[in-house]
Amino acid sequence: MKIDSILRAMGARPEDQRKLLMMAPVFFICGIAEMLNYNGFMTLYNQRFGSEYLPYVYAAEAFILPLEAWLLSWLAARLPKPKLMRVLYGLLLGIVLVNAGVLLVMESFGLEARAYYPVLFIASSFVVRQQTLLLWSLAVDLCSTQQAKRLMPVFVGSATLGGVAAGLLAQLISLAFGPEVVYAAGGVLLLAALPNYRKVITRYLVPLSIKIEASGQEEEQVSTGAVFKHALRSPFLLTVILLMTLMPALYFLMEYEFLNVTKMSFPSEQAFSRFFGMVTMVLFVLAFLLQTVSGRLMARLGASQMLTAISGVYVLSFAGALFFVGGSAALPIISIGYMLLYLLLYYSAEPSYQLFFKTLPLAQRDSYRYAAQGIAASAGILIGAGLQFLHSGLGMSWTALSFVGLAGAALLFVLSWLGRRFYMRELVSSVQTIGEQDLAEQFDEFSRNEAAIAEVRSMLKLPLDSAKEIALQIIGRLQNPSDVPDLLELIDDPNPRIRVAAVRAMNLESADLHAMVKVAAFLEDPDDEMRAEGVRQIGRMKHMEHQAFYFLRQKLLDRHPSVVAEAVKAMYSFNNAPSYEACAEVIDRILDEGGESSVYICRVIAELELHAFVSKVERLADESHPAARVAAIACLGKLQILTIIPRLLEKLPMMDQEMFRTATESFVQMGEDAIPLLFGSLPDSPPKRWTSAVAALSALLPEEQVRTVLTDEALKRLSELEAASGYSLSLKQLGHSELSELALRRWREVRTFIMDGVWAVLSNLADEQVADAIRRAAADEDEEIRSNAWEVLAEGMGERRLSQYLLTVLERGEEGKPVDTDEDANAILKAALQGNDDWWREIAGAALIEEGKQMGSDHQIMSRLNKVIFLRQVPYFADLSLEELGLIANIAEVYSCPDGENLLERGEPNPAMYVIVDGNIELTSISAAGWEGTIGVLGTGDVCGVTSALDSTSSTVTAQALLGDVKVLKLLGENVSRLIRLYPEIGIGLLRASFARIRLLEEMMMRIDS
């Protein structure tokens, strides 16, 4: 419970625990290692080579950066993502360990190779730079978008705490040993973090990369040259690149002043290292504190104003350096400036840049981002080196150099101010092409800028409907009452989408009676959605409750149930007795009527938590209308009515997909109180019931119980599934080929159900995103992808026993244990009679009873198994699974039509379709000339009445029993329509039947014409 409390305090969730416990130590240890390396090589370079040569080293680094980018791009193009991450970490670790070895050897033997320190500086800068990118890239790749929002602050906090620890360690180590050991300690810590780093890649990144590697999808690439040309034509992009260039260049200048003033103040290596360690510690304490407010700052200021504020800090820092550079306060003032610029550049400016690139097309966004960063990195280092050279090469005074820095900071401030304006313009111009989620993310930028809002409002006057819709989305988020007059002008727009969007965007909480009357006009609109939106808006006008009540009361009798439901919600929001009474009467009436209207009312009851109507909603759970049953089950789940659980569990085996999914979701919504009932249903429960209960329990139980109780349940079911693979072979051994095929079909379906439950358990014990990726990859047609996924299961994903047993089942496929004798076959089938699946019990029972009683065609009543066996022989249903055939059999009514009686009557409504089991049906119709003729004769396995049953039209033919009684399976069109929606294969089969009828009619017409 303590861990859960800590997670909640950090904004994380219990499902994030495993990832946090594995990755946070990597960030913490690598944070220490990074700053120890930085402290070590900066101290050694500054003291033994000289900070006055820093401009030359930076210039050399600027020319090396393109080669570095090419190397990383070359590696990325040739290595899978997981291997690339391992290779890069190994490369960084190798560089640090080699440098540490060289330093320690030089120190041990008293060697002095001054030319080595620039090499150390450049190589170590590469390590520090790429180590940061590597860790952030890993974290982003492993976390879904929402999880990243929760966990990234924790990872950043871990790294910054590592920096604090590094500052303390650097001071202690430098006192005892010196900067060489400080640097080497960073390498040792990188080595210590390696096992966890590799484990993270194996458990999370490998599964997620399996599909990505095979998909071959590549983003549209944009060259650096193309980005540069675009920047020259785009003031916005040019300003962004200039900001990304100038900001680090000025930081390098401040760093140069800091290193030189520190060197003058602390001439000895140990004193310099101790002070640098103290600065590092303070720096990362500030970085950690910054993380606690950076999110709120970004939310308050936005990306563009954040950069303007950072530029202001640059101006203040260089102004301080200018005024105090020659005095005793130079060291603290410049040190504070250096720390502030470091923090703001790497922890605040970088995220702001990323938001700027979101205005670019999605397909090219990353290409522009990386190309711009490459241009800015090289140019920034060159300019920074040039600024440093003004002092080291040309002898410019510190005062003059600080003045140059202040002038650069002022230019930076102007650029950031211009960039803000360009950014707003880009947002407005690109808002018609960005997705809704991106719009939501960038809305805050609009709300803080009056010029941008004014431009958005001007879009309401444009002739383009798409521009109006985007503007209405933004204005609707503002909910500014002053926009109501402009929006009222749009409610007469000819486009219904514009009218609805305009009403939705209004804030009528303080509107006048004129606005209410205008909106009330929508209440008689022929469009149902428009009337519903009008009801919602009038319900918000609580300052005119009496008038609103008058309008809403009328809508309780609206012809469409969605409008009635909105009226009920609006009236309940008034919280007065007359509203409650009026609504209660309507709710009671609709619940008593049932049907489609009750679907909307059930949702309202759940949303408003109206427990007074629970008893009637419970009755709807047995309603004949399928959609009403689903809505009632969903409502009872949200209201946490535990008494419905036993009934739902009982009916689960016969539920279709939608109802099954809704029941499972309801179990989860009922919370911990549902656990005992769900646990009680697990022993000997049918496959679908077991899967639903296990999926719900996986979401409700703590990880410890999932790992023990549910894992054992899943292992038991997988074992039973393996035993059941012998049913089909046993039936085949006994000569029941038809039943053998049915048993095999059922085994495939049961395997799907059991696998769903097993994967639900593994998703709880592993990362859900990883488990989903592995599940899809494990069933992939590509053998390499499949084998990679199986390798992850072999390593033990989530829970080793269950993962490896699942792998065994997947590898075995449909292959069952051979059945050599009839005695063995009979023994296996007798065991099936005691099993938990009713289909296997029926199939085994049919095989074991006497042949004469097995499936007598003279029986008046067909069993479900008889119906399924027959339907499977009908060409239109041959491709359906046993589960789908069973659903049809459940709704199919056996009907006998006497000889000469009409099954269909031309011109009469027909509510059902018919599948002929035995006998013949003659189809007749009347020609345009008025004479009646036979179209054709249908026999066993043929279907009639499909079209009229599904679209509720009158029959175009007369269908009459011919030459004896006819036995048919009758399926109501309403039930068939629902099954078609849930199982498209059924619709395809019926479509074939319709095509066959069309061909038959065409042939008959040709005969008549001839």
PDB file of C-alpha atoms in Angstrom, residues 6 13 34 50 69 116 200 253 362 398 450 469 514 551 556 586 620 732 743 752 770 808 846 852 925:
ATOM      1  CA  ILE A   6       3.993   7.001  -3.403  1.00  0.00           C
ATOM      2  CA  ARG A  13      -0.642   4.557 -11.447  1.00  0.00           C
ATOM      3  CA  GLU A  34      26.828  11.512 -16.728  1.00  0.00           C
ATOM      4  CA  GLY A  50      43.401  25.499 -20.600  1.00  0.00           C
ATOM      5  CA  ALA A  69      24.989  12.388 -37.216  1.00  0.00           C
ATOM      6  CA  TYR A 116      45.213  14.016 -25.198  1.00  0.00           C
ATOM      7  CA  VAL A 200      14.326  -3.061 -19.936  1.00  0.00           C
ATOM      8  CA  LEU A 253      29.815  31.905 -24.034  1.00  0.00           C
ATOM      9  CA  LEU A 362       2.882  14.864 -39.460  1.00  0.00           C
ATOM     10  CA  TRP A 398      35.857  40.431 -20.218  1.00  0.00           C
ATOM     11  CA  GLU A 450      -5.812  37.766 -28.296  1.00  0.00           C
ATOM     12  CA  GLU A 469     -15.911  24.191 -38.232  1.00  0.00           C
ATOM     13  CA  HIS A 514     -33.670  36.618 -27.252  1.00  0.00           C
ATOM     14  CA  PHE A 551     -39.369  24.406 -23.467  1.00  0.00           C
ATOM     15  CA  LEU A 556     -40.080  14.945 -23.001  1.00  0.00           C
ATOM     16  CA  VAL A 586     -41.346   9.649 -18.747  1.00  0.00           C
ATOM     17  CA  LEU A 620     -34.740  -4.880 -19.225  1.00  0.00           C
ATOM     18  CA  LYS A 732     -12.862 -39.513 -36.254  1.00  0.00           C
ATOM     19  CA  ALA A 743     -15.530 -30.795 -32.443  1.00  0.00           C
ATOM     20  CA  THR A 752      -9.659 -18.400 -28.607  1.00  0.00           C
ATOM     21  CA  VAL A 770       3.913  -5.147 -24.645  1.00  0.00           C
ATOM     22  CA  THR A 808       3.929 -24.809 -25.603  1.00  0.00           C
ATOM     23  CA  ALA A 846     -24.609 -37.580 -29.927  1.00  0.00           C
ATOM     24  CA  GLY A 852     -31.176 -44.640 -34.365  1.00  0.00           C
ATOM     25  CA  SER A 925     -45.113 -13.656 -58.912  1.00  0.00           C
TER      26      SER A 925
END
